[in-house]
Amino acid sequence: MLRASLIVSLALAVLSNAQDGGPPAGGGTPGNYTYSCDPSTCKLPTCACASTSIPGGLSPSDTPMFVLFTADDAIQPYTINSVNQFLAQRKNPNGCPVKMTYFTSLSYTNYANVTEWYVAGNEIADHTMTHVEWPSAQEVNGNLIALNSLAGIPLSELKGFRTPYLNFSAETLQILYDSKFLYDSSTSSSVPVTDPNTDAYWPYTLDNGLRNSCDNEGIQGTVCSGTPKLPGLWEIPMYSIFDERGVNGVHLMDPWLDIPPSGGSVPNDNATLTWMKNTFMDHYNNNRQPFGLYAHPIHVAPNVPGVTTPTSTINMINQFLDWAQQMQGVWIVTNIQLLQWVMKPTPLSQLNDFAPLKCPVPQVNAKPNGANLTGGGTGVNTASQTPSYIPFNGNGAGAALSFSPAVWITGFAILASFVAGVGLAL
């Protein structure tokens, strides 16, 4: 029992210290960067200019208001319970259960839970193997190999990426392009939609370069102003929440952990709820750019040993979602579902018949055998002790990810080295 408690405490400490935080320095302000995109040649579904205009030229009243609920880091019973307390009871207007996107990494992840979460219809996406900033190709693609071999998720279904700490470079985006990812979601918007200079763009492709997070510390001058040009790679900006200070009061991940500008030494759930509602209504009443809730679920997880359940904050988040879902045309979706809509803009009146938003039944490579192996204090658990195969060419549906032999060998070697220490066989 003592060892178990120690492992839980250590895991929580690591998870808490590995959080991605708020908007990077400089945010996503357009600044003095240039951007040029010709919508007459950059056309859906394969190309989109960075724009605040609604895709397809739809009117706001005929455009769905999408809410993105994403989570970062380890998938384990505590974090699954955390997300479920917000989403499990909710349905979209077509009667289907709402789904979310989980950007996961290897450490402290329970791969049986990953499989279950994916089979339930949620999106699983890449967050590197060991939660490192400025990740290498081996870190990015090694995590794909882990998700495929330990959780049974087809490589063709692993389409998205978010970099830890939101620290990325032009090289990071190039890695994603070379590995045939569909999208990145590491940038942020940090100017309100009510500001003429807002950078809250609908998702766009990098055919004409990046247009968000141009001033982030460490990458100034390496992105934006037409670079990097990566045709077909989508960017889904993370949409910030704003307090009463507007552009000077930006909140991104876990806004319920931020102390309000009015003062005090602890977060204020009432203040956070006001920020969330006001920002949501700004999006709703303008061009309906998506609204995002970006969480590290461990911070609001119930019944974690040795940690007081943040009941007030949990209730506040549910209160917000209850309120938002009462609005006409609100849909809670995954990042992939959002992109599928952007590629084929469908009027709100026809959305009940839009196939990507119908109740999905994902498939995995092989039936998990129920193995639940833990060791070394890392908390790695797998859905199958020995993967049946790794589909180098995907699983028949969608574009297959493509790695060079060196990346495969190095990535798999990193994975094998990691899991060898916890008693798993590859």
CSV table of C-alpha atoms in Angstrom, one decimal:
chain,number,residue,atom,x,y,z
A,1,MET,CA,0.0,0.0,0.0
A,2,LEU,CA,2.8,2.4,0.8
A,3,ARG,CA,4.5,1.7,-2.5
A,4,ALA,CA,1.3,2.3,-4.3
A,5,SER,CA,0.7,5.6,-2.6
A,6,LEU,CA,4.2,6.6,-3.3
A,7,ILE,CA,3.8,5.8,-7.0
A,8,VAL,CA,0.6,7.9,-7.1
A,9,SER,CA,2.2,10.8,-5.4
A,10,LEU,CA,5.2,10.7,-7.7
A,11,ALA,CA,3.1,10.4,-10.8
A,12,LEU,CA,1.0,13.4,-9.7
A,13,ALA,CA,4.1,15.5,-9.1
A,14,VAL,CA,5.5,14.7,-12.5
A,15,LEU,CA,2.2,15.4,-14.2
A,16,SER,CA,1.8,18.7,-12.4
A,17,ASN,CA,5.3,19.8,-13.2
A,18,ALA,CA,4.9,18.8,-16.9
A,19,GLN,CA,2.0,21.1,-17.6
A,20,ASP,CA,2.1,23.2,-20.8
A,21,GLY,CA,1.0,26.5,-19.1
A,22,GLY,CA,-0.5,29.6,-20.7
A,23,PRO,CA,0.2,31.3,-24.0
A,24,PRO,CA,3.9,31.4,-24.8
A,25,ALA,CA,5.7,34.7,-24.6
A,26,GLY,CA,4.5,37.0,-27.3
A,27,GLY,CA,1.3,35.1,-27.7
A,28,GLY,CA,-0.1,35.0,-31.2
A,29,THR,CA,-0.3,38.7,-32.1
A,30,PRO,CA,0.1,39.4,-35.9
A,31,GLY,CA,2.8,42.0,-35.2
A,32,ASN,CA,4.7,43.3,-38.2
A,33,TYR,CA,4.6,40.0,-40.1
A,34,THR,CA,3.4,39.7,-43.6
A,35,TYR,CA,1.0,37.1,-44.9
A,36,SER,CA,-0.3,36.6,-48.4
A,37,CYS,CA,-2.8,34.0,-49.6
A,38,ASP,CA,-4.9,34.1,-52.7
A,39,PRO,CA,-8.3,32.4,-52.0
A,40,SER,CA,-8.9,32.0,-55.7
A,41,THR,CA,-6.1,29.5,-55.9
A,42,CYS,CA,-6.1,28.2,-52.3
A,43,LYS,CA,-9.4,26.4,-52.1
A,44,LEU,CA,-11.1,23.9,-49.9
A,45,PRO,CA,-10.9,21.0,-49.2
A,46,THR,CA,-7.1,20.9,-49.6
A,47,CYS,CA,-6.1,24.5,-49.0
A,48,ALA,CA,-7.4,27.3,-46.8
A,49,CYS,CA,-6.1,30.8,-46.2
A,50,ALA,CA,-5.8,32.1,-42.6
A,51,SER,CA,-8.9,34.1,-42.2
A,52,THR,CA,-11.5,35.2,-39.7
A,53,SER,CA,-14.2,34.8,-42.4
A,54,ILE,CA,-16.5,31.7,-42.1
A,55,PRO,CA,-15.5,28.9,-44.4
A,56,GLY,CA,-17.7,28.4,-47.4
A,57,GLY,CA,-19.0,31.9,-47.1
A,58,LEU,CA,-21.8,30.9,-44.7
A,59,SER,CA,-23.6,33.5,-42.6
A,60,PRO,CA,-23.1,33.4,-38.9
A,61,SER,CA,-26.7,32.4,-38.3
A,62,ASP,CA,-26.2,29.3,-40.4
A,63,THR,CA,-22.8,28.4,-38.9
A,64,PRO,CA,-22.4,25.9,-36.0
A,65,MET,CA,-20.7,27.2,-32.9
A,66,PHE,CA,-18.0,24.6,-32.3
A,67,VAL,CA,-16.6,24.0,-28.8
A,68,LEU,CA,-13.3,22.1,-28.6
A,69,PHE,CA,-12.5,20.3,-25.4
A,70,THR,CA,-8.9,19.0,-25.6
A,71,ALA,CA,-6.7,17.4,-23.0
A,72,ASP,CA,-2.9,17.0,-22.8
A,73,ASP,CA,-0.5,14.5,-21.2
A,74,ALA,CA,-1.0,11.0,-19.7
A,75,ILE,CA,-4.2,9.0,-20.2
A,76,GLN,CA,-4.9,7.0,-17.0
A,77,PRO,CA,-8.0,6.3,-14.8
A,78,TYR,CA,-7.7,9.6,-12.9
A,79,THR,CA,-7.6,11.7,-16.1
A,80,ILE,CA,-10.3,9.7,-17.8
A,81,ASN,CA,-12.6,10.2,-14.8
A,82,SER,CA,-11.7,13.9,-14.9
A,83,VAL,CA,-12.8,14.3,-18.5
A,84,ASN,CA,-15.9,12.0,-18.1
A,85,GLN,CA,-17.3,14.2,-15.3
A,86,PHE,CA,-17.6,17.0,-17.9
A,87,LEU,CA,-18.5,15.2,-21.1
A,88,ALA,CA,-19.9,11.7,-20.4
A,89,GLN,CA,-23.5,12.9,-19.9
A,90,ARG,CA,-23.6,15.3,-22.8
A,91,LYS,CA,-25.0,14.9,-26.3
A,92,ASN,CA,-24.8,17.0,-29.5
A,93,PRO,CA,-28.0,18.2,-31.2
A,94,ASN,CA,-28.1,15.1,-33.4
A,95,GLY,CA,-28.3,12.9,-30.2
A,96,CYS,CA,-24.7,11.5,-30.5
A,97,PRO,CA,-22.5,11.6,-27.4
A,98,VAL,CA,-19.9,14.4,-27.5
A,99,LYS,CA,-16.3,13.5,-28.1
A,100,MET,CA,-13.0,15.2,-27.5
A,101,THR,CA,-9.3,15.2,-28.5
A,102,TYR,CA,-6.6,13.8,-26.2
A,103,PHE,CA,-2.9,14.7,-26.9
A,104,THR,CA,-1.1,12.0,-25.0
A,105,SER,CA,2.5,11.1,-24.3
A,106,LEU,CA,4.1,7.9,-23.0
A,107,SER,CA,5.0,8.5,-19.4
A,108,TYR,CA,2.3,7.4,-16.9
A,109,THR,CA,-0.1,6.5,-19.7
A,110,ASN,CA,-2.2,3.4,-19.3
A,111,TYR,CA,-2.5,2.0,-22.8
A,112,ALA,CA,-5.6,-0.1,-22.0
A,113,ASN,CA,-7.3,3.2,-21.2
A,114,VAL,CA,-6.0,4.7,-24.4
A,115,THR,CA,-7.6,1.9,-26.4
A,116,GLU,CA,-10.9,2.2,-24.5
A,117,TRP,CA,-11.0,6.0,-25.0
A,118,TYR,CA,-10.3,5.6,-28.7
A,119,VAL,CA,-12.9,2.9,-29.2
A,120,ALA,CA,-15.5,5.1,-27.5
A,121,GLY,CA,-15.1,7.5,-30.4
A,122,ASN,CA,-12.6,10.1,-29.0
A,123,GLU,CA,-9.6,11.3,-31.0
A,124,ILE,CA,-6.1,10.3,-29.8
A,125,ALA,CA,-3.3,12.6,-30.9
A,126,ASP,CA,0.5,12.9,-30.5
A,127,HIS,CA,2.2,14.8,-27.7
A,128,THR,CA,5.7,13.3,-28.0
A,129,MET,CA,7.0,10.3,-26.2
A,130,THR,CA,8.6,11.9,-23.1
A,131,HIS,CA,7.0,15.4,-23.1
A,132,VAL,CA,10.0,17.3,-24.3
A,133,GLU,CA,10.0,20.8,-25.9
A,134,TRP,CA,11.5,21.4,-29.3
A,135,PRO,CA,11.0,17.6,-30.1
A,136,SER,CA,13.0,15.6,-32.5
A,137,ALA,CA,11.5,13.4,-35.2
A,138,GLN,CA,12.2,10.4,-33.0
A,139,GLU,CA,10.2,11.9,-30.1
A,140,VAL,CA,7.3,12.7,-32.4
A,141,ASN,CA,7.2,9.5,-34.4
A,142,GLY,CA,8.3,7.2,-31.5
A,143,ASN,CA,5.0,8.2,-29.7
A,144,LEU,CA,3.0,7.2,-32.8
A,145,ILE,CA,4.7,3.8,-32.7
A,146,ALA,CA,3.8,3.4,-29.0
A,147,LEU,CA,0.2,4.4,-29.6
A,148,ASN,CA,0.0,1.9,-32.5
A,149,SER,CA,1.8,-1.0,-31.0
A,150,LEU,CA,0.7,-0.7,-27.3
A,151,ALA,CA,-2.9,0.7,-27.8
A,152,GLY,CA,-3.7,-0.8,-31.2
A,153,ILE,CA,-4.7,2.5,-32.9
A,154,PRO,CA,-4.1,2.5,-36.6
A,155,LEU,CA,-1.4,4.9,-37.7
A,156,SER,CA,-3.8,6.4,-40.2
A,157,GLU,CA,-6.0,7.5,-37.4
A,158,LEU,CA,-3.3,9.4,-35.5
A,159,LYS,CA,-3.6,12.7,-37.4
A,160,GLY,CA,-2.9,15.5,-35.0
A,161,PHE,CA,0.0,16.9,-32.9
A,162,ARG,CA,0.5,19.4,-30.1
A,163,THR,CA,4.0,20.2,-28.8
A,164,PRO,CA,4.7,20.1,-25.1
A,165,TYR,CA,4.9,23.5,-23.4
A,166,LEU,CA,3.6,24.9,-26.8
A,167,ASN,CA,7.3,25.3,-27.8
A,168,PHE,CA,7.8,24.6,-31.4
A,169,SER,CA,9.9,25.7,-34.3
A,170,ALA,CA,9.8,25.6,-38.1
A,171,GLU,CA,11.7,22.3,-37.8
A,172,THR,CA,8.9,20.9,-35.6
A,173,LEU,CA,6.3,21.7,-38.3
A,174,GLN,CA,8.6,20.3,-41.0
A,175,ILE,CA,8.8,17.0,-39.0
A,176,LEU,CA,5.0,16.9,-39.0
A,177,TYR,CA,4.8,17.5,-42.7
A,178,ASP,CA,7.4,14.9,-43.5
A,179,SER,CA,5.5,12.4,-41.3
A,180,LYS,CA,2.3,13.2,-43.1
A,181,PHE,CA,0.3,14.5,-40.1
A,182,LEU,CA,-2.9,16.2,-41.0
A,183,TYR,CA,-2.7,19.0,-38.5
A,184,ASP,CA,-0.8,20.8,-35.7
A,185,SER,CA,-2.4,22.6,-32.8
A,186,SER,CA,0.5,24.2,-31.0
A,187,THR,CA,-0.1,27.9,-31.9
A,188,SER,CA,-2.5,30.2,-30.1
A,189,SER,CA,-4.6,33.3,-30.8
A,190,SER,CA,-4.1,36.1,-28.3
A,191,VAL,CA,-6.2,39.0,-29.7
A,192,PRO,CA,-9.9,39.0,-29.0
A,193,VAL,CA,-12.3,38.4,-31.9
A,194,THR,CA,-13.8,41.9,-31.2
A,195,ASP,CA,-10.4,43.5,-32.1
A,196,PRO,CA,-9.9,44.4,-35.8
A,197,ASN,CA,-6.4,42.9,-35.5
A,198,THR,CA,-7.6,39.6,-34.1
A,199,ASP,CA,-5.6,36.5,-34.9
A,200,ALA,CA,-8.5,34.1,-34.1
A,201,TYR,CA,-8.4,32.5,-37.5
A,202,TRP,CA,-10.4,29.6,-38.6
A,203,PRO,CA,-8.2,26.5,-39.2
A,204,TYR,CA,-6.0,27.0,-42.2
A,205,THR,CA,-3.3,25.2,-44.2
A,206,LEU,CA,0.4,26.2,-44.2
A,207,ASP,CA,0.5,26.4,-48.0
A,208,ASN,CA,1.4,30.1,-47.5
A,209,GLY,CA,3.1,29.9,-44.1
A,210,LEU,CA,2.1,30.3,-40.5
A,211,ARG,CA,0.1,33.3,-39.2
A,212,ASN,CA,-0.1,32.6,-35.4
A,213,SER,CA,2.4,32.7,-32.6
A,214,CYS,CA,4.8,34.6,-34.7
A,215,ASP,CA,6.5,36.3,-31.7
A,216,ASN,CA,6.8,33.2,-29.5
A,217,GLU,CA,10.1,33.2,-27.6
A,218,GLY,CA,12.7,31.1,-29.4
A,219,ILE,CA,11.1,31.1,-32.8
A,220,GLN,CA,11.0,34.8,-33.8
A,221,GLY,CA,12.1,35.1,-37.4
A,222,THR,CA,11.8,31.4,-38.2
A,223,VAL,CA,8.1,31.3,-38.8
A,224,CYS,CA,5.5,33.6,-40.4
A,225,SER,CA,6.0,36.1,-43.2
A,226,GLY,CA,5.4,33.3,-45.6
A,227,THR,CA,7.3,30.5,-43.8
A,228,PRO,CA,7.3,27.6,-43.5
A,229,LYS,CA,5.4,26.6,-46.6
A,230,LEU,CA,4.0,23.2,-46.0
A,231,PRO,CA,1.1,22.5,-48.4
A,232,GLY,CA,-1.8,20.6,-46.9
A,233,LEU,CA,-0.6,20.7,-43.3
A,234,TRP,CA,-3.4,22.3,-41.2
A,235,GLU,CA,-3.0,24.6,-38.3
A,236,ILE,CA,-5.8,24.7,-35.6
A,237,PRO,CA,-5.0,27.7,-33.4
A,238,MET,CA,-5.8,27.4,-29.7
A,239,TYR,CA,-8.3,30.1,-29.0
A,240,SER,CA,-7.6,32.1,-25.9
A,241,ILE,CA,-10.0,33.3,-23.3
A,242,PHE,CA,-9.9,36.9,-22.2
A,243,ASP,CA,-10.6,38.6,-18.9
A,244,GLU,CA,-11.8,42.2,-18.4
A,245,ARG,CA,-8.4,43.5,-19.6
A,246,GLY,CA,-8.9,42.3,-23.1
A,247,VAL,CA,-5.7,41.7,-25.1
A,248,ASN,CA,-3.7,42.2,-21.9
A,249,GLY,CA,-5.7,39.5,-20.0
A,250,VAL,CA,-5.0,36.3,-22.0
A,251,HIS,CA,-5.8,32.8,-20.6
A,252,LEU,CA,-5.2,29.6,-22.5
A,253,MET,CA,-4.7,26.3,-20.9
A,254,ASP,CA,-6.5,25.5,-17.6
A,255,PRO,CA,-7.9,29.1,-17.2
A,256,TRP,CA,-9.5,27.9,-13.9
A,257,LEU,CA,-6.0,27.9,-12.4
A,258,ASP,CA,-5.3,31.6,-13.1
A,259,ILE,CA,-5.6,34.3,-10.5
A,260,PRO,CA,-8.0,37.1,-11.5
A,261,PRO,CA,-6.6,40.6,-12.1
A,262,SER,CA,-8.8,41.9,-9.3
A,263,GLY,CA,-6.4,40.4,-6.9
A,264,GLY,CA,-6.2,37.6,-4.3
A,265,SER,CA,-3.8,34.7,-4.0
A,266,VAL,CA,-6.0,31.9,-5.4
A,267,PRO,CA,-8.2,31.4,-8.5
A,268,ASN,CA,-11.8,32.6,-8.4
A,269,ASP,CA,-14.3,30.3,-10.1
A,270,ASN,CA,-16.9,33.0,-10.5
A,271,ALA,CA,-14.4,35.2,-12.2
A,272,THR,CA,-13.2,32.4,-14.5
A,273,LEU,CA,-16.8,31.6,-15.4
A,274,THR,CA,-17.4,35.2,-16.4
A,275,TRP,CA,-14.3,35.2,-18.6
A,276,MET,CA,-15.4,32.0,-20.3
A,277,LYS,CA,-19.0,33.2,-20.9
A,278,ASN,CA,-17.9,36.6,-22.2
A,279,THR,CA,-15.3,35.2,-24.6
A,280,PHE,CA,-17.8,32.5,-25.8
A,281,MET,CA,-20.4,35.2,-26.6
A,282,ASP,CA,-17.9,37.3,-28.5
A,283,HIS,CA,-17.2,34.3,-30.7
A,284,TYR,CA,-20.9,33.4,-31.0
A,285,ASN,CA,-21.9,36.9,-32.0
A,286,ASN,CA,-19.2,37.5,-34.5
A,287,ASN,CA,-17.9,35.0,-37.1
A,288,ARG,CA,-18.4,31.9,-34.8
A,289,GLN,CA,-14.7,31.0,-34.6
A,290,PRO,CA,-14.4,27.9,-32.5
A,291,PHE,CA,-14.2,28.2,-28.7
A,292,GLY,CA,-11.7,26.1,-26.8
A,293,LEU,CA,-11.4,24.6,-23.4
A,294,TYR,CA,-7.8,23.2,-23.1
A,295,ALA,CA,-7.2,21.2,-20.0
A,296,HIS,CA,-4.6,19.2,-18.1
A,297,PRO,CA,-7.3,16.9,-16.6
A,298,ILE,CA,-5.2,15.9,-13.5
A,299,HIS,CA,-5.8,19.4,-12.1
A,300,VAL,CA,-9.6,18.8,-11.9
A,301,ALA,CA,-9.6,15.0,-11.3
A,302,PRO,CA,-11.9,13.7,-8.6
A,303,ASN,CA,-10.9,11.3,-5.8
A,304,VAL,CA,-7.2,11.4,-6.3
A,305,PRO,CA,-5.5,10.0,-3.2
A,306,GLY,CA,-4.0,12.7,-1.0
A,307,VAL,CA,-5.5,15.5,-3.1
A,308,THR,CA,-8.6,17.5,-2.3
A,309,THR,CA,-11.2,17.3,-5.1
A,310,PRO,CA,-11.7,20.8,-6.6
A,311,THR,CA,-15.5,20.5,-6.4
A,312,SER,CA,-16.2,24.2,-6.9
A,313,THR,CA,-14.1,24.3,-10.1
A,314,ILE,CA,-15.6,21.1,-11.4
A,315,ASN,CA,-19.1,22.5,-10.9
A,316,MET,CA,-18.1,25.8,-12.6
A,317,ILE,CA,-16.9,24.0,-15.7
A,318,ASN,CA,-20.0,22.0,-15.9
A,319,GLN,CA,-22.1,25.1,-15.3
A,320,PHE,CA,-20.4,26.7,-18.3
A,321,LEU,CA,-21.0,23.7,-20.6
A,322,ASP,CA,-24.6,23.5,-19.5
A,323,TRP,CA,-25.1,27.2,-20.3
A,324,ALA,CA,-23.3,26.9,-23.7
A,325,GLN,CA,-25.2,23.9,-24.8
A,326,GLN,CA,-28.5,25.8,-24.3
A,327,MET,CA,-27.5,28.1,-27.1
A,328,GLN,CA,-28.7,27.4,-30.6
A,329,GLY,CA,-26.3,25.6,-32.9
A,330,VAL,CA,-23.6,24.6,-30.3
A,331,TRP,CA,-21.7,21.4,-31.0
A,332,ILE,CA,-18.9,19.9,-28.9
A,333,VAL,CA,-16.4,18.3,-31.2
A,334,THR,CA,-12.9,16.8,-31.7
A,335,ASN,CA,-10.3,18.6,-33.6
A,336,ILE,CA,-10.7,16.1,-36.5
A,337,GLN,CA,-14.4,16.7,-36.6
A,338,LEU,CA,-13.8,20.5,-36.8
A,339,LEU,CA,-11.4,20.0,-39.7
A,340,GLN,CA,-13.8,17.8,-41.5
A,341,TRP,CA,-16.4,20.5,-41.3
A,342,VAL,CA,-14.0,23.2,-42.4
A,343,MET,CA,-13.1,21.1,-45.4
A,344,LYS,CA,-16.7,20.7,-46.3
A,345,PRO,CA,-18.6,23.6,-44.7
A,346,THR,CA,-22.2,22.5,-44.1
A,347,PRO,CA,-25.0,24.8,-43.0
A,348,LEU,CA,-26.3,24.4,-39.5
A,349,SER,CA,-29.7,23.3,-40.9
A,350,GLN,CA,-28.1,20.3,-42.5
A,351,LEU,CA,-25.7,19.3,-39.7
A,352,ASN,CA,-27.7,16.4,-38.4
A,353,ASP,CA,-27.0,14.5,-41.6
A,354,PHE,CA,-23.3,15.5,-41.7
A,355,ALA,CA,-21.5,12.1,-41.6
A,356,PRO,CA,-18.4,13.2,-39.5
A,357,LEU,CA,-20.6,14.3,-36.7
A,358,LYS,CA,-22.6,11.1,-36.5
A,359,CYS,CA,-22.0,8.5,-33.8
A,360,PRO,CA,-18.7,6.8,-34.8
A,361,VAL,CA,-17.5,3.2,-34.2
A,362,PRO,CA,-13.7,3.3,-34.4
A,363,GLN,CA,-11.7,0.1,-35.0
A,364,VAL,CA,-8.4,-1.0,-33.4
A,365,ASN,CA,-5.7,-3.2,-34.9
A,366,ALA,CA,-6.2,-6.1,-32.6
A,367,LYS,CA,-8.4,-7.0,-29.6
A,368,PRO,CA,-6.6,-6.0,-26.4
A,369,ASN,CA,-5.7,-8.9,-24.2
A,370,GLY,CA,-6.2,-7.1,-20.9
A,371,ALA,CA,-2.6,-7.0,-19.8
A,372,ASN,CA,-2.0,-4.5,-17.1
A,373,LEU,CA,1.7,-4.3,-16.4
A,374,THR,CA,3.3,-1.7,-14.2
A,375,GLY,CA,6.9,-1.3,-13.0
A,376,GLY,CA,9.8,1.0,-12.4
A,377,GLY,CA,7.6,3.8,-11.1
A,378,THR,CA,6.7,5.0,-14.6
A,379,GLY,CA,3.1,3.7,-14.6
A,380,VAL,CA,3.2,2.3,-18.1
A,381,ASN,CA,0.3,-0.1,-18.8
A,382,THR,CA,-0.5,-1.8,-22.1
A,383,ALA,CA,-3.4,-3.1,-23.9
A,384,SER,CA,-1.3,-5.9,-25.3
A,385,GLN,CA,2.0,-7.3,-24.2
A,386,THR,CA,3.3,-7.9,-27.7
A,387,PRO,CA,1.9,-6.0,-30.6
A,388,SER,CA,0.6,-8.2,-33.4
A,389,TYR,CA,2.0,-5.9,-36.1
A,390,ILE,CA,2.8,-2.3,-37.0
A,391,PRO,CA,1.0,-1.3,-40.3
A,392,PHE,CA,3.7,0.7,-42.1
A,393,ASN,CA,1.2,1.6,-44.7
A,394,GLY,CA,-1.7,2.5,-42.4
A,395,ASN,CA,-4.8,0.6,-42.0
A,396,GLY,CA,-6.5,1.1,-45.3
A,397,ALA,CA,-8.4,4.3,-44.6
A,398,GLY,CA,-6.9,7.7,-45.0
A,399,ALA,CA,-3.4,8.8,-45.8
A,400,ALA,CA,-0.7,6.6,-44.2
A,401,LEU,CA,2.0,8.2,-42.1
A,402,SER,CA,5.4,7.9,-43.7
A,403,PHE,CA,8.6,7.7,-41.8
A,404,SER,CA,12.1,7.0,-43.1
A,405,PRO,CA,13.7,3.7,-42.1
A,406,ALA,CA,16.1,5.5,-39.8
A,407,VAL,CA,13.2,7.2,-37.9
A,408,TRP,CA,11.4,3.9,-37.6
A,409,ILE,CA,14.5,2.1,-36.2
A,410,THR,CA,15.5,5.0,-33.9
A,411,GLY,CA,11.9,5.6,-32.7
A,412,PHE,CA,11.3,2.0,-32.0
A,413,ALA,CA,14.6,1.7,-30.2
A,414,ILE,CA,13.7,4.5,-27.9
A,415,LEU,CA,10.4,2.9,-27.2
A,416,ALA,CA,11.9,-0.5,-26.6
A,417,SER,CA,14.5,1.0,-24.3
A,418,PHE,CA,11.8,2.8,-22.3
A,419,VAL,CA,9.5,-0.1,-21.8
A,420,ALA,CA,12.3,-2.6,-21.1
A,421,GLY,CA,12.7,-0.8,-17.8
A,422,VAL,CA,9.2,-1.5,-16.8
A,423,GLY,CA,9.0,-5.2,-17.8
A,424,LEU,CA,7.2,-5.0,-21.1
A,425,ALA,CA,8.1,-7.1,-24.1
A,426,LEU,CA,8.3,-5.7,-27.7
